[in-house]
């Protein structure tokens, strides 16, 4: 059977099939109506608190702080990790632009280290190579704390930001060990990996903080939204404070003690989130079922289907295939898109974009290989 027919059978339609569309099959309308009836549609309300509690419970993080989107959540997490202007943050070149943008908002410069071929997330081996060969440890005389300095630039490496690509967990335990050894904050961009676990632990909970996204195309959606998850109470409190204009609590006075941000999630959005999260188990079940059908289909072809890496349980947010080369990739993209099936290539590598072309890049052969070959295929819940 050909791919177009196969996918039309799966989604039981000959109409256009998008890459990923949301499904609202639960209490979405009920909770949103409740917001409207109560007049609490904006930045305070019970659904924001409820959504934070529910996400903390689900991920196993002690605290969860809602934000207006995943990019804002990552920006705040990086600031709270102590990332400052003219420092450096290690991340992967193969990621969605938001990762590199959030790093840039702090004034820090991204350094691009390769991904693993199988996980498509930051490679602990490449990270180790970089840290061993390109950095030196230094004791800061004023704080007496050790830090890791990039030998080439003299800048401090303030954080490492791995990203769990398409929901497939990176080798996060090995990355964590390296970050501890080199005294570098670990912040996981878990925007794509709600519902993905590594060795039984939810992604985003391995480092100092993790961030999630509830954009319209993600596993669950609030329209737009994000979350910071952490086990550190002080960081959680500060995250709440900074995302809500840093207002000092008082019965009537307007007092603010930091330059804060209006990064709040609205109660309306959170109401959608609470209803969506209730359905996460069924969503994940459906996504696994779809992935297994894809796996069986592509087993018969030259095209390789990306399966969950070892030691992990993936949410299969966006299914992906690997073509033989860039030419084959382009043929597949053209064929599918011209026949009403939406497919998309993986992102352009960050170091090839004009804003990041001068950033330090290590050997990134896996990222380059994947950038040439990976295509995302329709992944909406059936
Ligand atoms: C979706 C996403 C984000 C955050 O996106 P928002 O649209 O701001 O919620 C961040 N990083 C990655 C890798 C993403 O895929």
Coordinates of N, CA and C and ligand atoms in Angstrom, one line a residue, residues 67-74 92 94-100 102 105 161-166 189-193 211-218 222-227 317-318 347, ligand 1:
X67 N 3.2 29.6 32.9 CA 3.7 30.7 32.2 C 2.9 30.9 30.9
X68 N 3.0 32.0 30.3 CA 2.2 32.4 29.1 C 2.5 31.5 27.9
X69 N 3.8 31.0 27.8 CA 4.2 30.0 26.8 C 5.5 29.4 27.2
X70 N 5.9 28.4 26.4 CA 7.1 27.6 26.8 C 8.3 28.4 26.6
X71 N 8.4 29.3 25.7 CA 9.6 30.2 25.5 C 9.8 31.1 26.7
X72 N 8.7 31.7 27.2 CA 8.8 32.5 28.4 C 9.2 31.7 29.6
X73 N 8.7 30.5 29.7 CA 9.0 29.6 30.8 C 10.5 29.3 30.8
X74 N 11.1 29.1 29.6 CA 12.5 28.8 29.5 C 13.3 30.0 29.8
X92 N 21.7 22.1 21.8 CA 21.9 21.3 20.6 C 21.5 22.2 19.4
X94 N 20.2 21.2 16.7 CA 19.0 20.6 16.2 C 17.8 20.8 17.2
X95 N 17.2 21.9 17.1 CA 16.1 22.2 18.1 C 15.2 23.2 17.4
X96 N 14.0 23.4 18.0 CA 13.1 24.5 17.6 C 13.8 25.8 18.0
X97 N 13.6 26.9 17.3 CA 14.2 28.2 17.5 C 14.0 28.7 18.9
X98 N 12.9 28.4 19.6 CA 12.6 28.9 20.9 C 13.7 28.6 21.9
X99 N 14.4 27.5 21.8 CA 15.4 27.2 22.7 C 16.5 28.2 22.6
X100 N 17.0 28.5 21.4 CA 18.1 29.4 21.2 C 17.6 30.8 21.5
X102 N 15.3 31.8 23.7 CA 15.2 32.0 25.2 C 16.6 32.2 25.8
X105 N 17.6 35.8 25.1 CA 16.9 36.8 25.9 C 17.8 37.2 27.1
X161 N 21.3 23.1 28.2 CA 19.9 23.0 27.9 C 19.7 21.9 26.8
X162 N 19.5 20.6 27.3 CA 19.1 19.6 26.3 C 17.7 19.7 26.0
X163 N 17.3 19.2 24.8 CA 15.9 19.2 24.4 C 15.5 17.8 24.0
X164 N 14.3 17.4 24.5 CA 13.9 16.0 24.2 C 13.1 16.0 22.9
X165 N 13.8 15.8 21.8 CA 13.3 16.0 20.5 C 12.1 15.1 20.1
X166 N 11.0 15.7 19.7 CA 9.7 15.1 19.3 C 9.2 14.2 20.4
X189 N 14.7 21.6 28.3 CA 13.7 22.1 27.5 C 12.8 20.8 27.1
X190 N 11.8 20.7 28.0 CA 10.9 19.5 27.8 C 9.6 19.9 27.2
X191 N 9.6 21.0 26.3 CA 8.5 21.5 25.7 C 7.7 20.4 24.9
X192 N 8.5 19.5 24.3 CA 7.9 18.5 23.4 C 7.6 17.2 24.1
X193 N 7.9 17.1 25.4 CA 8.0 15.7 26.0 C 7.1 15.5 27.2
X211 N 11.2 22.9 31.5 CA 10.0 23.7 31.0 C 9.2 22.9 30.0
X212 N 7.9 23.2 30.1 CA 6.9 22.5 29.2 C 6.2 23.6 28.3
X213 N 5.7 23.1 27.2 CA 4.9 24.0 26.3 C 3.5 23.4 26.1
X214 N 2.5 24.3 26.1 CA 1.1 23.8 25.7 C 0.6 24.6 24.5
X215 N 1.5 24.8 23.6 CA 1.1 25.5 22.3 C 0.1 24.6 21.6
X216 N -0.5 25.2 20.6 CA -1.6 24.4 19.9 C -1.2 23.1 19.3
X217 N 0.1 23.0 18.9 CA 0.5 21.8 18.2 C 1.1 20.8 19.2
X218 N 1.2 21.1 20.5 CA 1.9 20.1 21.4 C 0.9 19.0 21.9
X222 N -3.2 24.6 25.7 CA -4.0 25.6 26.4 C -4.2 26.7 25.4
X223 N -4.1 26.5 24.1 CA -4.1 27.6 23.2 C -2.6 28.1 23.0
X224 N -2.1 28.7 24.1 CA -0.7 29.0 24.2 C -0.4 28.9 25.7
X225 N 0.7 28.3 26.1 CA 1.0 28.2 27.5 C 2.3 27.5 27.8
X226 N 2.7 27.6 29.0 CA 4.0 26.9 29.3 C 4.0 26.6 30.8
X227 N 5.0 25.9 31.3 CA 5.1 25.6 32.7 C 6.6 25.4 33.1
X317 N 5.2 12.4 20.4 CA 4.5 13.7 20.1 C 4.4 13.9 18.6
X318 N 5.5 14.0 17.9 CA 5.5 14.1 16.5 C 6.3 12.9 15.9
X347 N 13.8 21.0 11.7 CA 14.3 22.4 11.7 C 15.6 22.6 11.0
Ligands
LIG1 C1 7.2 24.3 21.4 C2 8.6 24.5 21.9 C3 9.0 25.5 22.8 C4 8.1 26.5 23.4 O1 7.2 27.0 22.5 P1 6.0 28.0 22.9 O2 5.3 28.1 21.6 O3 6.6 29.3 23.3 O4 5.1 27.4 24.0 C5 10.3 25.5 23.2 N1 11.2 24.6 22.7 C6 10.9 23.6 21.9 C7 11.9 22.7 21.5 C8 9.6 23.5 21.4 O5 9.2 22.6 20.5

